[in-house]
Amino acid sequence: ALILESENIFAGAIESNISTTFKVVERTSISHNEAENGGGIALVNSEIKRGGGINNAGLNVANVTVWSNVAKSRGGGIFSEGSSVIDGVHVYNCTVLGNRIDPYEGGGGMYVFGTSVKKASTRIYNALIDTNVAKSGGGGILVFRASLKLVNASIVNNVAQSLGGGGILVKGGKLALDAGSIDRNKAVLGNGGGILINEDPVGESYNTGMTIYALKMQSTKFENNDVVAGNGGAIALVGHAKSNADISYSSFTVNAATAGYGGMLYASSTG
């Protein structure tokens, strides 16, 4: 196990996989690092969790701030591949430079990567993802062909400059939200100032008769999200011919599609 007890970690990102165990103690700051993917931290089937003890599956941390890191391609702050658990992190002022559509780049704060929603599932608890920038899509978080569940998470003041999803962009994946907030995010070009759900989830079985949800959320607050040159100030659902959205017990206030359609919600099965 590697024990990191310094309050600041500079000039070197952390990479974790299932065969390696880390413990990072409280009040740790990971900043001013640079990588191709995961400017601050790269996780493969691992965990970032609050509380003591060593985790058998990966990275065990408490009250960690990941800030001012840069990724050239995916995940300015954190890159997560496979199935990971993250609890109690603050990802702030990170940047991703990549702007290619194929292979899909972005995720200013975080990138969640998979090849199928059945094979890649990330859960994030008690997190603040704020003031991050993606030159492409997913200013706060980009989810690519994976499932992401956010519980008590705030996605605030993030910017996507070209491919939409100011707060969160989901490309061929699934998103579940519970008791969180999506506030003051902006998509300059593309759809979805707060959230863009783009395409049906990859890896689902659509011929079973079961209802498939690309977006499922409850008790979530959307305020002051904006899309400048697209549709869906708070949420845009695009290209969903087979999947559905379920929104309950949530509030939407002062969201705007400045030059487009749907200040609160824009939905199109064709794109």
XYZ file of C-alpha atoms in Angstrom:
271
model
C 0.000 0.000 0.000
C 1.088 3.559 -0.644
C 0.347 6.051 2.152
C 0.343 9.713 1.081
C 0.265 11.989 4.102
C 1.251 15.290 2.564
C -1.437 17.945 2.362
C -0.490 18.713 -1.239
C 0.435 16.503 -4.174
C 2.018 18.329 -7.098
C 3.615 17.408 -10.409
C 2.495 13.814 -10.679
C -0.936 12.252 -11.081
C -2.189 9.129 -9.311
C -3.026 6.052 -11.355
C -4.872 3.207 -9.668
C -6.075 -0.190 -10.837
C -7.589 -3.208 -9.147
C -4.209 -4.731 -8.253
C -2.981 -1.657 -6.380
C -4.175 -0.183 -3.083
C -3.734 3.442 -1.978
C -4.640 5.385 1.115
C -4.687 9.167 0.828
C -5.360 10.944 4.107
C -7.606 13.921 4.805
C -7.084 17.472 3.525
C -5.109 16.274 0.508
C -4.847 18.540 -2.529
C -3.967 17.177 -5.981
C -3.132 20.060 -8.263
C -1.229 21.337 -11.303
C -0.729 17.939 -12.886
C -1.078 17.026 -16.559
C -1.797 13.791 -18.411
C -3.353 12.467 -21.594
C -6.323 11.097 -19.614
C -7.068 12.008 -15.999
C -5.051 15.140 -15.286
C -5.204 14.505 -11.531
C -6.318 10.890 -10.992
C -6.915 7.884 -13.252
C -9.017 5.019 -11.852
C -9.631 1.552 -13.283
C -12.213 -0.459 -11.331
C -11.243 1.400 -8.157
C -12.638 3.430 -5.274
C -12.240 6.887 -3.764
C -13.992 6.758 -0.400
C -14.186 8.766 2.798
C -13.224 7.087 6.051
C -10.282 5.191 7.512
C -8.675 1.962 6.465
C -7.281 0.569 3.265
C -9.640 -0.393 0.451
C -8.981 -3.678 -1.294
C -10.271 -2.282 -4.567
C -8.333 0.939 -4.945
C -8.060 4.483 -3.728
C -9.301 5.348 -0.209
C -9.419 9.083 0.493
C -11.125 11.668 2.687
C -11.860 15.295 1.827
C -9.654 15.415 -1.250
C -9.599 18.402 -3.605
C -8.564 17.834 -7.218
C -7.906 21.245 -8.735
C -6.159 23.037 -11.607
C -5.202 19.842 -13.434
C -5.166 19.460 -17.225
C -5.853 16.496 -19.495
C -5.037 16.555 -23.180
C -7.854 14.177 -24.121
C -10.256 12.993 -21.380
C -10.964 13.965 -17.785
C -9.240 17.151 -16.694
C -9.488 16.157 -13.023
C -10.382 12.449 -12.910
C -10.582 9.666 -15.497
C -12.576 6.572 -14.461
C -12.684 3.381 -16.512
C -14.778 0.324 -15.717
C -16.693 0.277 -12.424
C -15.552 2.714 -9.733
C -16.880 4.341 -6.552
C -16.048 7.944 -5.604
C -17.123 9.483 -2.288
C -16.278 12.924 -0.926
C -14.218 14.760 -3.550
C -14.112 18.320 -4.842
C -13.033 18.696 -8.482
C -12.344 22.346 -9.229
C -10.894 24.458 -12.040
C -9.718 21.552 -14.188
C -9.513 21.631 -17.987
C -9.621 19.115 -20.810
C -8.131 20.266 -24.106
C -9.303 17.513 -26.471
C -12.061 18.399 -28.918
C -12.290 15.384 -31.228
C -15.640 13.696 -31.750
C -14.060 10.352 -32.714
C -12.524 9.150 -30.470
C -14.846 11.081 -28.143
C -12.964 13.527 -25.924
C -14.005 15.933 -23.155
C -15.009 15.957 -19.504
C -13.487 19.062 -17.927
C -13.858 17.771 -14.377
C -14.249 14.049 -14.946
C -14.546 11.422 -17.691
C -16.401 8.136 -17.072
C -15.423 5.613 -19.745
C -16.842 2.270 -20.758
C -17.654 0.070 -23.727
C -21.133 -0.914 -22.470
C -23.492 0.232 -19.714
C -23.573 -3.378 -18.530
C -19.792 -3.485 -18.063
C -18.995 0.001 -16.708
C -20.823 1.571 -13.755
C -19.518 4.461 -11.646
C -21.134 5.834 -8.476
C -20.310 9.270 -7.049
C -21.442 10.396 -3.580
C -21.116 13.727 -1.740
C -19.158 15.484 -4.464
C -18.721 19.014 -5.760
C -17.747 19.374 -9.421
C -17.352 23.073 -10.164
C -15.711 25.651 -12.422
C -14.269 23.157 -14.893
C -13.923 23.657 -18.652
C -14.079 21.284 -21.609
C -12.919 22.577 -24.973
C -15.385 20.039 -26.394
C -18.294 18.497 -24.416
C -19.128 17.734 -20.806
C -17.857 20.759 -18.915
C -18.274 19.028 -15.555
C -18.533 15.336 -16.445
C -18.574 13.291 -19.650
C -20.016 9.757 -19.545
C -19.146 7.576 -22.533
C -20.948 4.223 -22.924
C -21.135 3.733 -19.161
C -23.610 4.161 -16.292
C -23.171 6.979 -13.777
C -25.091 7.451 -10.533
C -24.755 10.737 -8.634
C -26.027 11.009 -5.045
C -25.867 14.335 -3.169
C -23.601 15.835 -5.808
C -23.429 19.446 -6.997
C -22.439 20.178 -10.597
C -21.876 23.927 -10.664
C -20.478 26.617 -12.965
C -18.926 24.331 -15.586
C -18.555 25.171 -19.296
C -18.593 23.042 -22.442
C -17.326 25.045 -25.375
C -18.295 23.042 -28.452
C -20.144 19.688 -28.094
C -22.795 20.460 -25.459
C -23.524 19.287 -21.947
C -22.319 22.232 -19.894
C -22.709 20.300 -16.655
C -22.865 16.691 -17.857
C -22.710 15.050 -21.294
C -23.808 11.413 -21.589
C -22.877 9.778 -24.903
C -24.412 6.320 -25.343
C -24.675 5.868 -21.566
C -27.059 6.141 -18.598
C -27.352 8.775 -15.863
C -29.126 8.579 -12.486
C -29.389 11.603 -10.156
C -30.599 11.666 -6.553
C -30.696 14.680 -4.216
C -28.301 16.946 -6.064
C -28.031 20.258 -7.888
C -27.146 21.271 -11.437
C -26.528 25.021 -11.310
C -24.993 27.788 -13.477
C -23.547 25.510 -16.144
C -23.182 26.632 -19.760
C -22.953 25.017 -23.186
C -21.591 27.510 -25.689
C -22.212 25.320 -28.774
C -24.314 22.168 -28.881
C -27.292 21.208 -26.707
C -27.923 20.940 -22.974
C -26.758 23.765 -20.736
C -27.132 21.562 -17.668
C -27.292 18.026 -19.061
C -27.122 16.525 -22.548
C -28.165 12.878 -22.929
C -26.988 11.937 -26.418
C -28.018 8.606 -28.018
C -29.532 5.441 -26.577
C -27.456 3.534 -23.988
C -24.993 1.141 -25.598
C -25.162 -2.462 -24.404
C -28.807 -2.598 -23.347
C -31.214 -5.262 -24.625
C -34.095 -3.424 -26.269
C -36.124 -6.450 -27.349
C -37.035 -7.723 -23.874
C -40.048 -5.480 -23.331
C -38.462 -3.811 -20.295
C -38.341 -0.018 -20.030
C -34.803 1.318 -20.483
C -34.005 4.704 -18.921
C -31.189 6.831 -20.290
C -31.981 9.430 -17.599
C -33.564 8.765 -14.228
C -33.573 11.420 -11.535
C -35.338 12.607 -8.389
C -35.008 15.468 -5.907
C -32.619 17.394 -8.139
C -32.483 21.184 -8.489
C -31.683 22.943 -11.793
C -30.993 26.685 -11.656
C -29.493 29.243 -14.042
C -28.174 26.801 -16.631
C -27.766 28.195 -20.134
C -27.199 26.977 -23.678
C -25.991 29.765 -25.939
C -26.346 28.314 -29.452
C -28.388 25.148 -29.006
C -31.446 23.655 -27.342
C -32.361 22.645 -23.790
C -31.275 25.168 -21.181
C -31.481 22.660 -18.336
C -31.757 19.292 -20.126
C -31.501 18.090 -23.724
C -32.504 14.539 -24.668
C -31.294 13.846 -28.196
C -31.320 10.738 -30.382
C -33.300 8.488 -28.031
C -35.409 6.266 -30.261
C -35.525 3.330 -27.821
C -34.819 4.658 -24.306
C -36.762 6.859 -21.879
C -36.361 9.549 -19.213
C -37.939 9.603 -15.739
C -37.885 12.935 -13.851
C -39.585 13.245 -10.448
C -39.642 15.609 -7.447
C -37.203 18.021 -9.110
C -37.247 21.790 -9.624
C -36.266 24.000 -12.579
C -35.658 27.734 -12.172
C -34.284 30.385 -14.576
C -32.761 28.023 -17.137
C -32.420 29.365 -20.686
C -31.893 28.350 -24.291
C -30.803 31.769 -25.493
C -31.121 31.152 -29.235
C -32.888 27.795 -29.295
C -35.776 25.745 -27.932
C -36.710 24.521 -24.472
C -35.509 26.610 -21.559
C -36.201 23.696 -19.227
C -36.238 20.667 -21.543
C -35.625 19.825 -25.191
C -36.341 16.307 -26.456
C -35.798 14.906 -29.953
C -35.581 11.237 -30.956
C -33.749 12.082 -34.161
C -31.024 14.461 -32.987
